[in-house]
């Protein structure tokens, strides 16, 4: 079990504990819901990680690994430069501004965002 | 009318609140003296003098389990003790016995206060003409506090006490003044343009004088 | 992305034109962009603070009127919290975390860049409100309902504030996702979690807090927007809503947010103190556990901001708030233990680190005080709380920010900032900060409320306020000295080399600045200070 998973499991256990303690002490619904939902969210991540890391064996987690051990392994690819982030942020800002000042701007922003989203997927291939 | 520099005990509740202030101030000063002392001692004692050996490394220790456990458990016990005192102090201050000697409905609004005395006058005020709350000395007045619009806060610094005035909610608390005099009151929750001007005063008078005043009708 | 150990052909110097900066996905460049943008927002929010202090220098000040003043403190708080202290930390994390763990970049480089631009644009949207007819947001950085509802705050500025803060919230959440994924998945061989530098650990804890807190803020602000423009009445008691609900949702975010603003800086201090004590960090495990204890507990204390509402269970929140003092104390004792019997030197980063320790301690002590409801009944919404918050955020985070700037500047830009000017900068800020904020404890005890543009011309208040204003101008001098230092050092400098401070963690194992792929070669990783271990092969490694 990786340290990361242990972290999420202990966080989820703590969250459940404090949610229960809060309800018993305060009987206040808003706070109990917030703490309880937090516990649920952490449990969700922990549950996912339990399944996802069934076969995890990172070189990073071996205490006597040497940097050369992972040489040549291709972990993923990424683009060194991309205009998509700037454009995406601009599109999201347009949507936000549009919500405050103009529905047309929202529409433009959504179209831009969808196009850029496609761009992100294409750029990863 | 003026604010004090150090806590005064204008109400019986304020006496309890002032004792809490005193406990935490002394405890805080002790902690600060200890920690600042350790930091300054370390700086003075182990600073590398010019011309000192730049090469030799100091002892490279990383842990001391007994010490680390001690400095976790000791503060834990201290804060638990502080909590017990806090809990009792708060319970005393916020206690609401079955009856009170007088009752006043306090309503906050943008930007003034209204004091409506049960069986007595109703006093309105504005930022330009702040109202005065009259309280009987050595008797308990129950205040029922709410707001007509946004959240405000009823604060009498000399009483070391405030309570929020929240629309849709009535906050109830007791005040038992033990010193005569006139004290300033302020709004302490930002509420817009005249928030800083939304003051009131509290005048504490002997009970017979209060009774005469209350019978006198609206001001 | 492979973490190779064989030397790679040296890449040509990266392009430095505007387009390359607009399209970069390199975590180091994005980190620098964050630092520049957040420091720009700091300058703006700081100028607003000077305007506030100028107004308050005299009881009946006429520098600004009530509505302008409300915008000043709203945008000062919003700018410092959302646009400076937290983004600076994430910018620093952007630059450092991949380097400290031996990775070539963050897990999601394009998402990383998106976060930065979203933060930059979100901040601009917040400030854009000041150009509207009714001015910028003026309901405080906390924007309590019903004050922030229509018709009380009907200006577009308030809506732009909501939108801008939402955009920044999304940016922050995306960065937190990047940080946690990067640390979990992209560590170099041998870099086990228990060998991570403390700064990286603190960023993991900070990111967890962001996951749990920011969505709640987003929900709260969306509800506020629906109330304002889409017929909602979530916070309107006259129509079945609850004013207190706003506060619960806000502070469920708001309290973890203040720990988002301090945990990274605990990490900065934990990196700097060992280097200038020439000892390993003391109590590594305790520091890590304390970080998560603080993070976890901080999710359960939100209503200590609501002690005077009469609507929450004060003892529960008081008790949990007191508990947070314990892991915080553990950290303090660990830092002192690091200095203990060390060989201490005080270049500028260490000066600021010591300043942090001295200042933050007082902020912590007053924090325990206001965690006691009987004290908070007087202190809440007074200048006592203003003093507390500025001691932890200003005396704490701000000092750690300067420590970080001086410490990692050579790694980022290849040369050190000047020491003489750095010393002046520190003393001006340290004295100026304390002269500004120490008197505020007494202003609050004396009965001065927060968020007021005028106050009673009585007792010690006028004198205390005048002293505080003088201190704020000293702080300005310190910041100007810093700017002068940056300018002079940029124009004339010597190369700093890979490891100018004789430091500990992996970022010091590569050139200054690092190549685009970060590392030509990695040293073996057997403890939390692999560069130190490589410099001292004669010593046993412990982790």
PDB file of C-alpha atoms in Angstrom, chain C residues 94-273:
ATOM      1  CA  UNK C  94       5.356  24.866  -9.450  1.00  0.00           C
ATOM      2  CA  UNK C  95       9.016  25.747  -9.731  1.00  0.00           C
ATOM      3  CA  UNK C  96      10.297  23.600  -6.893  1.00  0.00           C
ATOM      4  CA  UNK C  97       8.250  20.431  -6.543  1.00  0.00           C
ATOM      5  CA  UNK C  98       9.307  18.704  -9.778  1.00  0.00           C
ATOM      6  CA  UNK C  99      12.914  19.670  -9.086  1.00  0.00           C
ATOM      7  CA  UNK C 100      12.774  18.525  -5.480  1.00  0.00           C
ATOM      8  CA  UNK C 101      11.418  15.121  -6.439  1.00  0.00           C
ATOM      9  CA  UNK C 102      13.658  14.649  -9.470  1.00  0.00           C
ATOM     10  CA  UNK C 103      10.955  14.885 -12.131  1.00  0.00           C
ATOM     11  CA  UNK C 104      11.229  16.617 -15.503  1.00  0.00           C
ATOM     12  CA  UNK C 105       7.945  18.515 -15.142  1.00  0.00           C
ATOM     13  CA  UNK C 106       4.537  18.450 -13.498  1.00  0.00           C
ATOM     14  CA  UNK C 107       2.098  15.651 -14.289  1.00  0.00           C
ATOM     15  CA  UNK C 108      -0.166  17.867 -16.421  1.00  0.00           C
ATOM     16  CA  UNK C 109       1.907  20.671 -17.953  1.00  0.00           C
ATOM     17  CA  UNK C 110      -0.805  22.214 -20.131  1.00  0.00           C
ATOM     18  CA  UNK C 111      -3.307  22.172 -17.291  1.00  0.00           C
ATOM     19  CA  UNK C 112      -0.621  23.812 -15.197  1.00  0.00           C
ATOM     20  CA  UNK C 113      -0.300  26.680 -17.650  1.00  0.00           C
ATOM     21  CA  UNK C 114      -4.081  26.967 -17.896  1.00  0.00           C
ATOM     22  CA  UNK C 115      -4.225  27.411 -14.120  1.00  0.00           C
ATOM     23  CA  UNK C 116      -1.771  30.275 -14.229  1.00  0.00           C
ATOM     24  CA  UNK C 117      -3.560  32.239 -16.932  1.00  0.00           C
ATOM     25  CA  UNK C 118      -6.904  31.616 -15.253  1.00  0.00           C
ATOM     26  CA  UNK C 119      -5.525  33.022 -11.997  1.00  0.00           C
ATOM     27  CA  UNK C 120      -4.100  36.051 -13.776  1.00  0.00           C
ATOM     28  CA  UNK C 121      -7.337  36.792 -15.648  1.00  0.00           C
ATOM     29  CA  UNK C 122      -9.486  36.096 -12.586  1.00  0.00           C
ATOM     30  CA  UNK C 123      -7.565  38.704 -10.620  1.00  0.00           C
ATOM     31  CA  UNK C 124      -8.015  41.195 -13.413  1.00  0.00           C
ATOM     32  CA  UNK C 125     -11.769  40.549 -13.401  1.00  0.00           C
ATOM     33  CA  UNK C 126     -11.901  41.224  -9.648  1.00  0.00           C
ATOM     34  CA  UNK C 127     -10.155  44.561 -10.043  1.00  0.00           C
ATOM     35  CA  UNK C 128     -12.104  45.425 -13.200  1.00  0.00           C
ATOM     36  CA  UNK C 129     -14.999  46.202 -10.871  1.00  0.00           C
ATOM     37  CA  UNK C 130     -13.314  49.426  -9.866  1.00  0.00           C
ATOM     38  CA  UNK C 131     -13.857  50.757 -13.382  1.00  0.00           C
ATOM     39  CA  UNK C 132     -17.636  50.340 -13.190  1.00  0.00           C
ATOM     40  CA  UNK C 133     -20.048  53.096 -12.282  1.00  0.00           C
ATOM     41  CA  UNK C 134     -20.703  51.917  -8.739  1.00  0.00           C
ATOM     42  CA  UNK C 135     -17.123  50.914  -8.141  1.00  0.00           C
ATOM     43  CA  UNK C 136     -15.504  47.682  -7.113  1.00  0.00           C
ATOM     44  CA  UNK C 137     -16.783  45.159  -4.620  1.00  0.00           C
ATOM     45  CA  UNK C 138     -17.285  46.790  -1.231  1.00  0.00           C
ATOM     46  CA  UNK C 139     -18.640  44.076   1.064  1.00  0.00           C
ATOM     47  CA  UNK C 140     -15.320  42.881   2.464  1.00  0.00           C
ATOM     48  CA  UNK C 141     -13.231  39.962   1.222  1.00  0.00           C
ATOM     49  CA  UNK C 142     -15.718  37.778   3.109  1.00  0.00           C
ATOM     50  CA  UNK C 143     -18.644  39.284   1.184  1.00  0.00           C
ATOM     51  CA  UNK C 144     -21.227  38.310   3.821  1.00  0.00           C
ATOM     52  CA  UNK C 145     -24.809  37.910   2.770  1.00  0.00           C
ATOM     53  CA  UNK C 146     -27.205  39.672   3.167  1.00  0.00           C
ATOM     54  CA  UNK C 147     -24.842  42.646   2.796  1.00  0.00           C
ATOM     55  CA  UNK C 148     -23.567  41.350  -0.545  1.00  0.00           C
ATOM     56  CA  UNK C 149     -27.064  40.752  -1.873  1.00  0.00           C
ATOM     57  CA  UNK C 150     -29.110  42.991  -4.094  1.00  0.00           C
ATOM     58  CA  UNK C 151     -30.393  45.654  -3.440  1.00  0.00           C
ATOM     59  CA  UNK C 152     -27.822  46.456  -0.748  1.00  0.00           C
ATOM     60  CA  UNK C 153     -24.785  45.809  -2.996  1.00  0.00           C
ATOM     61  CA  UNK C 154     -26.323  46.206  -6.412  1.00  0.00           C
ATOM     62  CA  UNK C 155     -23.223  47.211  -8.350  1.00  0.00           C
ATOM     63  CA  UNK C 156     -21.640  45.185 -11.131  1.00  0.00           C
ATOM     64  CA  UNK C 157     -18.399  45.325  -9.136  1.00  0.00           C
ATOM     65  CA  UNK C 158     -19.754  42.765  -6.686  1.00  0.00           C
ATOM     66  CA  UNK C 159     -20.674  40.406  -9.536  1.00  0.00           C
ATOM     67  CA  UNK C 160     -17.242  40.811 -11.093  1.00  0.00           C
ATOM     68  CA  UNK C 161     -15.754  40.017  -7.699  1.00  0.00           C
ATOM     69  CA  UNK C 162     -17.787  36.809  -7.561  1.00  0.00           C
ATOM     70  CA  UNK C 163     -16.753  35.807 -11.085  1.00  0.00           C
ATOM     71  CA  UNK C 164     -13.093  36.667 -10.549  1.00  0.00           C
ATOM     72  CA  UNK C 165     -12.865  34.733  -7.299  1.00  0.00           C
ATOM     73  CA  UNK C 166     -14.599  31.743  -8.924  1.00  0.00           C
ATOM     74  CA  UNK C 167     -12.056  31.745 -11.750  1.00  0.00           C
ATOM     75  CA  UNK C 168      -9.183  31.902  -9.264  1.00  0.00           C
ATOM     76  CA  UNK C 169     -10.780  29.066  -7.279  1.00  0.00           C
ATOM     77  CA  UNK C 170     -10.902  26.838 -10.345  1.00  0.00           C
ATOM     78  CA  UNK C 171      -7.265  27.660 -11.079  1.00  0.00           C
ATOM     79  CA  UNK C 172      -6.240  26.775  -7.551  1.00  0.00           C
ATOM     80  CA  UNK C 173      -8.085  23.450  -7.592  1.00  0.00           C
ATOM     81  CA  UNK C 174      -6.475  22.487 -10.908  1.00  0.00           C
ATOM     82  CA  UNK C 175      -3.007  23.296  -9.555  1.00  0.00           C
ATOM     83  CA  UNK C 176      -3.649  21.243  -6.437  1.00  0.00           C
ATOM     84  CA  UNK C 177      -4.575  18.267  -8.620  1.00  0.00           C
ATOM     85  CA  UNK C 178      -1.328  18.711 -10.517  1.00  0.00           C
ATOM     86  CA  UNK C 179       0.784  18.891  -7.358  1.00  0.00           C
ATOM     87  CA  UNK C 180      -0.622  15.774  -5.723  1.00  0.00           C
ATOM     88  CA  UNK C 181      -0.466  13.686  -8.897  1.00  0.00           C
ATOM     89  CA  UNK C 182       3.078  14.803  -9.585  1.00  0.00           C
ATOM     90  CA  UNK C 183       4.258  13.944  -6.082  1.00  0.00           C
ATOM     91  CA  UNK C 184       2.505  10.575  -6.031  1.00  0.00           C
ATOM     92  CA  UNK C 185       3.568   9.386  -9.476  1.00  0.00           C
ATOM     93  CA  UNK C 186       6.625  11.229 -10.799  1.00  0.00           C
ATOM     94  CA  UNK C 187       9.235  10.930  -8.072  1.00  0.00           C
ATOM     95  CA  UNK C 188      12.707   9.826  -9.142  1.00  0.00           C
ATOM     96  CA  UNK C 189      13.952   6.320  -8.284  1.00  0.00           C
ATOM     97  CA  UNK C 190      14.768   6.105  -4.593  1.00  0.00           C
ATOM     98  CA  UNK C 191      12.812   9.256  -3.739  1.00  0.00           C
ATOM     99  CA  UNK C 192      10.407   7.507  -1.388  1.00  0.00           C
ATOM    100  CA  UNK C 193       7.660   9.597   0.188  1.00  0.00           C
ATOM    101  CA  UNK C 194       9.576   9.600   3.490  1.00  0.00           C
ATOM    102  CA  UNK C 195      12.547  11.206   1.732  1.00  0.00           C
ATOM    103  CA  UNK C 196      10.557  14.102   0.299  1.00  0.00           C
ATOM    104  CA  UNK C 197      11.730  17.578   1.290  1.00  0.00           C
ATOM    105  CA  UNK C 198       9.406  19.103   3.858  1.00  0.00           C
ATOM    106  CA  UNK C 199       8.327  21.812   1.402  1.00  0.00           C
ATOM    107  CA  UNK C 200       6.987  19.165  -0.954  1.00  0.00           C
ATOM    108  CA  UNK C 201       5.142  17.419   1.888  1.00  0.00           C
ATOM    109  CA  UNK C 202       3.592  20.714   2.932  1.00  0.00           C
ATOM    110  CA  UNK C 203       2.420  21.280  -0.644  1.00  0.00           C
ATOM    111  CA  UNK C 204       0.705  17.871  -0.602  1.00  0.00           C
ATOM    112  CA  UNK C 205      -1.102  18.815   2.609  1.00  0.00           C
ATOM    113  CA  UNK C 206      -1.956  22.231   1.167  1.00  0.00           C
ATOM    114  CA  UNK C 207      -3.351  20.628  -1.960  1.00  0.00           C
ATOM    115  CA  UNK C 208      -5.582  18.318   0.083  1.00  0.00           C
ATOM    116  CA  UNK C 209      -6.953  21.367   1.864  1.00  0.00           C
ATOM    117  CA  UNK C 210      -7.624  23.045  -1.482  1.00  0.00           C
ATOM    118  CA  UNK C 211      -9.622  20.006  -2.659  1.00  0.00           C
ATOM    119  CA  UNK C 212     -11.828  20.116   0.394  1.00  0.00           C
ATOM    120  CA  UNK C 213     -12.201  23.846   0.829  1.00  0.00           C
ATOM    121  CA  UNK C 214     -12.384  25.606  -2.523  1.00  0.00           C
ATOM    122  CA  UNK C 215     -15.380  23.740  -3.916  1.00  0.00           C
ATOM    123  CA  UNK C 216     -17.352  24.918  -0.884  1.00  0.00           C
ATOM    124  CA  UNK C 217     -16.401  28.505  -1.646  1.00  0.00           C
ATOM    125  CA  UNK C 218     -17.446  28.025  -5.233  1.00  0.00           C
ATOM    126  CA  UNK C 219     -20.813  26.696  -4.108  1.00  0.00           C
ATOM    127  CA  UNK C 220     -21.281  29.603  -1.699  1.00  0.00           C
ATOM    128  CA  UNK C 221     -20.456  32.203  -4.334  1.00  0.00           C
ATOM    129  CA  UNK C 222     -22.635  30.506  -6.953  1.00  0.00           C
ATOM    130  CA  UNK C 223     -25.521  30.550  -4.467  1.00  0.00           C
ATOM    131  CA  UNK C 224     -24.837  34.223  -3.865  1.00  0.00           C
ATOM    132  CA  UNK C 225     -24.919  34.875  -7.604  1.00  0.00           C
ATOM    133  CA  UNK C 226     -28.182  32.952  -7.947  1.00  0.00           C
ATOM    134  CA  UNK C 227     -29.608  35.021  -5.104  1.00  0.00           C
ATOM    135  CA  UNK C 228     -28.497  38.217  -6.771  1.00  0.00           C
ATOM    136  CA  UNK C 229     -29.620  37.579 -10.336  1.00  0.00           C
ATOM    137  CA  UNK C 230     -31.494  34.327 -10.804  1.00  0.00           C
ATOM    138  CA  UNK C 231     -34.297  34.602  -8.285  1.00  0.00           C
ATOM    139  CA  UNK C 232     -32.705  32.668  -5.460  1.00  0.00           C
ATOM    140  CA  UNK C 233     -33.137  33.415  -1.772  1.00  0.00           C
ATOM    141  CA  UNK C 234     -30.718  31.034  -0.102  1.00  0.00           C
ATOM    142  CA  UNK C 235     -29.490  33.729   2.268  1.00  0.00           C
ATOM    143  CA  UNK C 236     -32.654  35.840   2.599  1.00  0.00           C
ATOM    144  CA  UNK C 237     -34.448  35.028   5.872  1.00  0.00           C
ATOM    145  CA  UNK C 238     -37.556  36.922   4.822  1.00  0.00           C
ATOM    146  CA  UNK C 239     -38.115  34.287   2.132  1.00  0.00           C
ATOM    147  CA  UNK C 240     -37.030  31.111   3.868  1.00  0.00           C
ATOM    148  CA  UNK C 241     -33.297  31.469   3.525  1.00  0.00           C
ATOM    149  CA  UNK C 242     -30.601  31.813   6.183  1.00  0.00           C
ATOM    150  CA  UNK C 243     -27.976  34.490   6.634  1.00  0.00           C
ATOM    151  CA  UNK C 244     -25.996  32.083   8.793  1.00  0.00           C
ATOM    152  CA  UNK C 245     -25.822  29.551   5.948  1.00  0.00           C
ATOM    153  CA  UNK C 246     -23.574  31.920   4.019  1.00  0.00           C
ATOM    154  CA  UNK C 247     -21.205  32.092   6.950  1.00  0.00           C
ATOM    155  CA  UNK C 248     -21.078  28.309   7.429  1.00  0.00           C
ATOM    156  CA  UNK C 249     -20.257  27.709   3.785  1.00  0.00           C
ATOM    157  CA  UNK C 250     -17.818  30.613   3.642  1.00  0.00           C
ATOM    158  CA  UNK C 251     -15.845  29.691   6.715  1.00  0.00           C
ATOM    159  CA  UNK C 252     -15.807  25.972   5.882  1.00  0.00           C
ATOM    160  CA  UNK C 253     -13.656  27.265   3.036  1.00  0.00           C
ATOM    161  CA  UNK C 254     -12.240  30.281   4.859  1.00  0.00           C
ATOM    162  CA  UNK C 255     -10.498  28.545   7.663  1.00  0.00           C
ATOM    163  CA  UNK C 256      -8.687  25.889   5.592  1.00  0.00           C
ATOM    164  CA  UNK C 257      -7.791  28.783   3.269  1.00  0.00           C
ATOM    165  CA  UNK C 258      -5.687  30.386   5.970  1.00  0.00           C
ATOM    166  CA  UNK C 259      -3.822  27.112   6.360  1.00  0.00           C
ATOM    167  CA  UNK C 260      -3.393  26.994   2.579  1.00  0.00           C
ATOM    168  CA  UNK C 261      -1.691  30.337   3.142  1.00  0.00           C
ATOM    169  CA  UNK C 262       0.686  29.145   5.840  1.00  0.00           C
ATOM    170  CA  UNK C 263       1.552  25.465   5.302  1.00  0.00           C
ATOM    171  CA  UNK C 264       3.679  26.102   2.190  1.00  0.00           C
ATOM    172  CA  UNK C 265       5.561  28.717   4.177  1.00  0.00           C
ATOM    173  CA  UNK C 266       6.136  26.307   7.036  1.00  0.00           C
ATOM    174  CA  UNK C 267       7.750  24.284   4.244  1.00  0.00           C
ATOM    175  CA  UNK C 268       9.901  27.200   3.140  1.00  0.00           C
ATOM    176  CA  UNK C 269      11.162  27.706   6.679  1.00  0.00           C
ATOM    177  CA  UNK C 270      11.826  23.975   6.957  1.00  0.00           C
ATOM    178  CA  UNK C 271      14.052  24.163   3.873  1.00  0.00           C
ATOM    179  CA  UNK C 272      15.972  27.284   4.856  1.00  0.00           C
ATOM    180  CA  UNK C 273      16.698  26.751   8.560  1.00  0.00           C
TER     181      UNK C 273
END
